[in-house]
mmCIF file of C-alpha atoms and ligand atoms in Angstrom:
data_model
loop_
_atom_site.group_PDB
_atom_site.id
_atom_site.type_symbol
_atom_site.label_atom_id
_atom_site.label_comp_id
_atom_site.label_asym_id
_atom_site.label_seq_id
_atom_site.Cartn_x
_atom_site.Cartn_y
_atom_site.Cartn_z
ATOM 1 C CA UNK A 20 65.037 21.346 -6.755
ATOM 2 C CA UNK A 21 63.809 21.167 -3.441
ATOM 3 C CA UNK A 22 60.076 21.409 -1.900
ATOM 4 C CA UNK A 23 58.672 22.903 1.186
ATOM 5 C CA UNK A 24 55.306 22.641 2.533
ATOM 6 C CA UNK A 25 53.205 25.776 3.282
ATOM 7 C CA UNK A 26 52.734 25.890 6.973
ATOM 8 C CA UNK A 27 48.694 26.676 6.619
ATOM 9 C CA UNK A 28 47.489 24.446 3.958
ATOM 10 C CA UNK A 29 49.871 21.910 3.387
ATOM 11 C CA UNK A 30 50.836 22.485 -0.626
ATOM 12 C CA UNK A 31 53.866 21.696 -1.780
ATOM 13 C CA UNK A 32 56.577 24.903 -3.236
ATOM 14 C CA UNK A 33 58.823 23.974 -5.233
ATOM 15 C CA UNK A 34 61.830 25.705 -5.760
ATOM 16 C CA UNK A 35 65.448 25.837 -7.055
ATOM 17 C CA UNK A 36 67.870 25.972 -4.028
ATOM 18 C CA UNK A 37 71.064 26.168 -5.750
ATOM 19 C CA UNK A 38 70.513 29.909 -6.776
ATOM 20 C CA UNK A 39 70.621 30.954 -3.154
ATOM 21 C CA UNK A 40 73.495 30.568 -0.300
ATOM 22 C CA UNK A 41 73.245 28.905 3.002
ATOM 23 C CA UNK A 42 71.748 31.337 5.804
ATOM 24 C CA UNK A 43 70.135 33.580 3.309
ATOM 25 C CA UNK A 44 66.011 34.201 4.207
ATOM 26 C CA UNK A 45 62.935 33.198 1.393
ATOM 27 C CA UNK A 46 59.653 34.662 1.756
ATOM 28 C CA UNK A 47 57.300 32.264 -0.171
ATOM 29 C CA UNK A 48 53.469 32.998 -1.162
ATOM 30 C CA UNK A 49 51.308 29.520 -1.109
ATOM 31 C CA UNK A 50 49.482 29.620 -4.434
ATOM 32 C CA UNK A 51 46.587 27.532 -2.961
ATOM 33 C CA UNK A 52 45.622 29.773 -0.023
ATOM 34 C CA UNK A 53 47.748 32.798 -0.284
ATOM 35 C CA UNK A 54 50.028 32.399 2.862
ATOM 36 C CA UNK A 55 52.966 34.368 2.950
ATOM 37 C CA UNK A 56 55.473 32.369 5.187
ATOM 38 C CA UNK A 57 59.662 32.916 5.280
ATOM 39 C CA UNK A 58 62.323 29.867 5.537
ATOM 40 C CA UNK A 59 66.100 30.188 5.986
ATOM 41 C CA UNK A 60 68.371 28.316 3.575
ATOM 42 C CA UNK A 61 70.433 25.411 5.669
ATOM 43 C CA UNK A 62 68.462 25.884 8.380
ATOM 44 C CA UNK A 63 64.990 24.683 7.950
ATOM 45 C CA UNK A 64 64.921 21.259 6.857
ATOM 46 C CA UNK A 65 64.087 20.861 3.101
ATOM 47 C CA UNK A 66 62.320 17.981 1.478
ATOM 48 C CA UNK A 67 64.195 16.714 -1.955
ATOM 49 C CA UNK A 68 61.424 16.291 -4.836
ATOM 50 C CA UNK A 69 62.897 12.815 -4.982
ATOM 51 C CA UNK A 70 61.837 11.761 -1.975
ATOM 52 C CA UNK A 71 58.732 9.235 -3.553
ATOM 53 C CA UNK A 72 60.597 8.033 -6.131
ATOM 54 C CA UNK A 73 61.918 5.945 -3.823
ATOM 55 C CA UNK A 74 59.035 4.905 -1.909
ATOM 56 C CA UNK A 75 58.808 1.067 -1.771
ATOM 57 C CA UNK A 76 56.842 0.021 -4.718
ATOM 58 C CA UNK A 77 55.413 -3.506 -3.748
ATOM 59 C CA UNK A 78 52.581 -4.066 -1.836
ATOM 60 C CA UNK A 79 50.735 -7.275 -0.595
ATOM 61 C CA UNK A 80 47.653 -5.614 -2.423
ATOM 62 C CA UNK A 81 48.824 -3.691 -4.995
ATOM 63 C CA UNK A 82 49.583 -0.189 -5.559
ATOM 64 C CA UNK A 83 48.789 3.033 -7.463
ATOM 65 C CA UNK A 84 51.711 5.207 -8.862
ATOM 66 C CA UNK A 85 50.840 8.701 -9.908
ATOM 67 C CA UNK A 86 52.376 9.982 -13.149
ATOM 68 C CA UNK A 87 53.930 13.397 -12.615
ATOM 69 C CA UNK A 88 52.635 16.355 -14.158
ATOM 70 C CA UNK A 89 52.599 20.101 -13.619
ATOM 71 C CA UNK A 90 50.183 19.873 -10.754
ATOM 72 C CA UNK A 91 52.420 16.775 -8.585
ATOM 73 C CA UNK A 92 55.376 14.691 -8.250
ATOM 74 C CA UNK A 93 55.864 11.143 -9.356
ATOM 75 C CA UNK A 94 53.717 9.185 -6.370
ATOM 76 C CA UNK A 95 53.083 5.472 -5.333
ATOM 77 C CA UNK A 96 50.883 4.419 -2.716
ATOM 78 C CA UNK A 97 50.354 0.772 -1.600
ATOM 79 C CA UNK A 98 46.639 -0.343 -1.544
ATOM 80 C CA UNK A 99 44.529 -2.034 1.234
ATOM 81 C CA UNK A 100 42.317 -4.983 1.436
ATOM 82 C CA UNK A 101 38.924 -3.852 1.078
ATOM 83 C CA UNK A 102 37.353 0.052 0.053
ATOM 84 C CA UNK A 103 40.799 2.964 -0.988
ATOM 85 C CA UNK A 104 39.231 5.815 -1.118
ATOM 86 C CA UNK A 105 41.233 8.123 -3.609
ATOM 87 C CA UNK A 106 41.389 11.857 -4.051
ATOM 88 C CA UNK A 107 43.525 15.045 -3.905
ATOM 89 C CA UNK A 108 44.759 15.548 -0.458
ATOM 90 C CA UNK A 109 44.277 18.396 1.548
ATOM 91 C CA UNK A 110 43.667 18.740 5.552
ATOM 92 C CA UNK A 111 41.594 17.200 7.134
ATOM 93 C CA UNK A 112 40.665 15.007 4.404
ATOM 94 C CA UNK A 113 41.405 11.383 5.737
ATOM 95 C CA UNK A 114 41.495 9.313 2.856
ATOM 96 C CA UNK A 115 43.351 6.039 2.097
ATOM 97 C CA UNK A 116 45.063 7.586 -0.495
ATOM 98 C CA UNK A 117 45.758 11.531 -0.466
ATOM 99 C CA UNK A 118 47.404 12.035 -3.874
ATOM 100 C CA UNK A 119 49.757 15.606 -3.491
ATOM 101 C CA UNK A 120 48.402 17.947 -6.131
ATOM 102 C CA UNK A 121 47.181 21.165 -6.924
ATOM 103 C CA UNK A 122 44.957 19.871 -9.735
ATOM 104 C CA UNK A 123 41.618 20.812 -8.739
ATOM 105 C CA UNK A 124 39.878 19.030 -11.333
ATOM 106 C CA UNK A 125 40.571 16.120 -8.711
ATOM 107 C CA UNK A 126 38.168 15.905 -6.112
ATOM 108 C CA UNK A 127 38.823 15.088 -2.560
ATOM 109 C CA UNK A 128 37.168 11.746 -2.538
ATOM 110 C CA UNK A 129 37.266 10.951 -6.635
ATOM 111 C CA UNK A 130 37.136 7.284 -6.902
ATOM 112 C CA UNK A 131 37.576 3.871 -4.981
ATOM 113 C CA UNK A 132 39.149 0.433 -5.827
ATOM 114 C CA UNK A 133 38.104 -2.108 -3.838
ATOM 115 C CA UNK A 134 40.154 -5.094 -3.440
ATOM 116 C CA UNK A 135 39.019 -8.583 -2.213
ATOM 117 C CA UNK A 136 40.102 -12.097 -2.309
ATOM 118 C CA UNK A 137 37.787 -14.433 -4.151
ATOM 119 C CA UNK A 138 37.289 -17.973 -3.410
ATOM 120 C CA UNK A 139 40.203 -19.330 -4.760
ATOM 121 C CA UNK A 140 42.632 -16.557 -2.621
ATOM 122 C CA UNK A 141 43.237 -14.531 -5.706
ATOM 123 C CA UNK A 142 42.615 -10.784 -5.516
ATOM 124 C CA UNK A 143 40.138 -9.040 -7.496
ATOM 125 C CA UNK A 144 40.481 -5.196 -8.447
ATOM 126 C CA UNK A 145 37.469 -3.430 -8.842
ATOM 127 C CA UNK A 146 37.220 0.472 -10.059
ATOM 128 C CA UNK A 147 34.498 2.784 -9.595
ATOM 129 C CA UNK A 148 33.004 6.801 -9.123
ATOM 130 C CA UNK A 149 33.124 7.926 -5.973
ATOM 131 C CA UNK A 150 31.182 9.970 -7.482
ATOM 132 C CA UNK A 151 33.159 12.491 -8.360
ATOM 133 C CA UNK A 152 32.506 16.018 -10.488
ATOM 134 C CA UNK A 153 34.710 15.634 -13.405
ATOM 135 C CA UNK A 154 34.767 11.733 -13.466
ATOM 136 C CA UNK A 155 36.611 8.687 -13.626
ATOM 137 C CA UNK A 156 38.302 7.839 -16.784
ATOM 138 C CA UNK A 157 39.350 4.065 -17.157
ATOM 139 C CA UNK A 158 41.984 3.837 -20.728
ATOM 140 C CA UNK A 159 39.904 6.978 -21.329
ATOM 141 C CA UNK A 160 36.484 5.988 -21.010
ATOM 142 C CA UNK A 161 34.517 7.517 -18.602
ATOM 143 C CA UNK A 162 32.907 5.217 -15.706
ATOM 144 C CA UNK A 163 29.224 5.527 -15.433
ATOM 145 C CA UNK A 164 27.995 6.121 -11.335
ATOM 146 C CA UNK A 165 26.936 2.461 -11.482
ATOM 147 C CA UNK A 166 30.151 0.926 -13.218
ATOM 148 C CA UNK A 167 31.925 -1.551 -11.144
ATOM 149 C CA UNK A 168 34.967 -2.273 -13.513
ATOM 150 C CA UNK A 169 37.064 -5.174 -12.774
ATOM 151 C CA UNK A 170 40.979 -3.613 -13.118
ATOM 152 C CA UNK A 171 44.171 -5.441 -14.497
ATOM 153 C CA UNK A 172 47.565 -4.962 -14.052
ATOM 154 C CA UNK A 173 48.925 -1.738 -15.648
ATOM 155 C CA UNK A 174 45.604 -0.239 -16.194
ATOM 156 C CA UNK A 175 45.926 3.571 -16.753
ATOM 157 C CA UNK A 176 42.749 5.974 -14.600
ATOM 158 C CA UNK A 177 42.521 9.528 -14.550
ATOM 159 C CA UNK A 178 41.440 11.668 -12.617
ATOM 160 C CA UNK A 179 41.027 15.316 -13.053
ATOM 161 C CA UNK A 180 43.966 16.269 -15.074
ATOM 162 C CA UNK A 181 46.230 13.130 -13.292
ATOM 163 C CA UNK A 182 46.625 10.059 -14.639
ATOM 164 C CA UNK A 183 47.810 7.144 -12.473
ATOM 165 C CA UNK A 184 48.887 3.411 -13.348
ATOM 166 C CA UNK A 185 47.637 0.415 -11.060
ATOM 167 C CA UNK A 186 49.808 -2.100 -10.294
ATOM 168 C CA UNK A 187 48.915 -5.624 -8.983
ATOM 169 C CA UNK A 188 50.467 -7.407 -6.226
ATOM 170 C CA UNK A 189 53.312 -9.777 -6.847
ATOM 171 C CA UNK A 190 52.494 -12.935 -7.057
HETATM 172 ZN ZN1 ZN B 223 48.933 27.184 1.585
#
């Protein structure tokens, strides 16, 4: 499979490559904003859905790695010392961490872990609300808007319909 992003919005198409020949033209309609927009087999250059899989895992401060579902691929994204701001990406939405979706039960700024050193140089993981519409769900319990949850290694959050899996940093 192969992906290609629409030209107007910046969603992801997925679609089987194999059942078409080299030089033969694809008209594609975005299902997020309804752009109709043609590529050329062999000649525009395609993106392979395995692309994050990839994607170097460790991080000096951790990371997040998105579980795929019907709505994304398989993601990881390194986190940064202090405030990640995390939500569905989409233009012009500059986030630390712009998960690919189309699952709109994710909002475009949905929740935040902070990470910080403490005293003794070891880094502490908190999770929290952004707020966000549908909520942030920690091992399935839903954060309150003043929950500051300290996070652990392999602890499972969803958002929306996505469900990621945070991952400290080596130590
Ligand atoms: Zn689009």
């Amino acid at each position: 499979m192969k992906r290609i992003m629409c030209p107007k919005c910046e969603n992801y198409i997925t679609f089987d490559e194999t059942k078409y020949t080299e030089g033969q033209s694809l008209v594609f309609i975005c299902d997020h904003c309804k752009k109709q927009f043609g590529i050329r087999i062999g000649k525009t250059k395609l993106k392979s859905t395995e692309k994050n899989e990839t994607q170097e895992e460790k991080s000096q401060f951790g990371s997040i790695m998105v579980i795929e579902n019907v709505f994304g691929y398989k993601q990881i994204f390194p986190l940064v010392e202090g405030d990640n701001i995390i939500g569905r990406r989409c233009t012009g939405n500059n986030i630390t961490i712009p998960i690919e979706t189309s699952d709109m039960s994710m909002d475009r700024r949905h929740c935040v872990i902070n990470v910080k050193q403490d005293k003794q140089g070891k880094l502490v993981y908190t999770l929290r609300d952004f707020p966000s519409l549908t909520g942030t769900f920690l091992q399935n319990e839903i954060l309150s808007d003043k929950d500051r949850i300290r996070i652990e290694d392999g602890a499972i959050i969803t958002l929306g319909a996505t469900t990621f899996i945070f991952r400290e940093a080596e130590k």
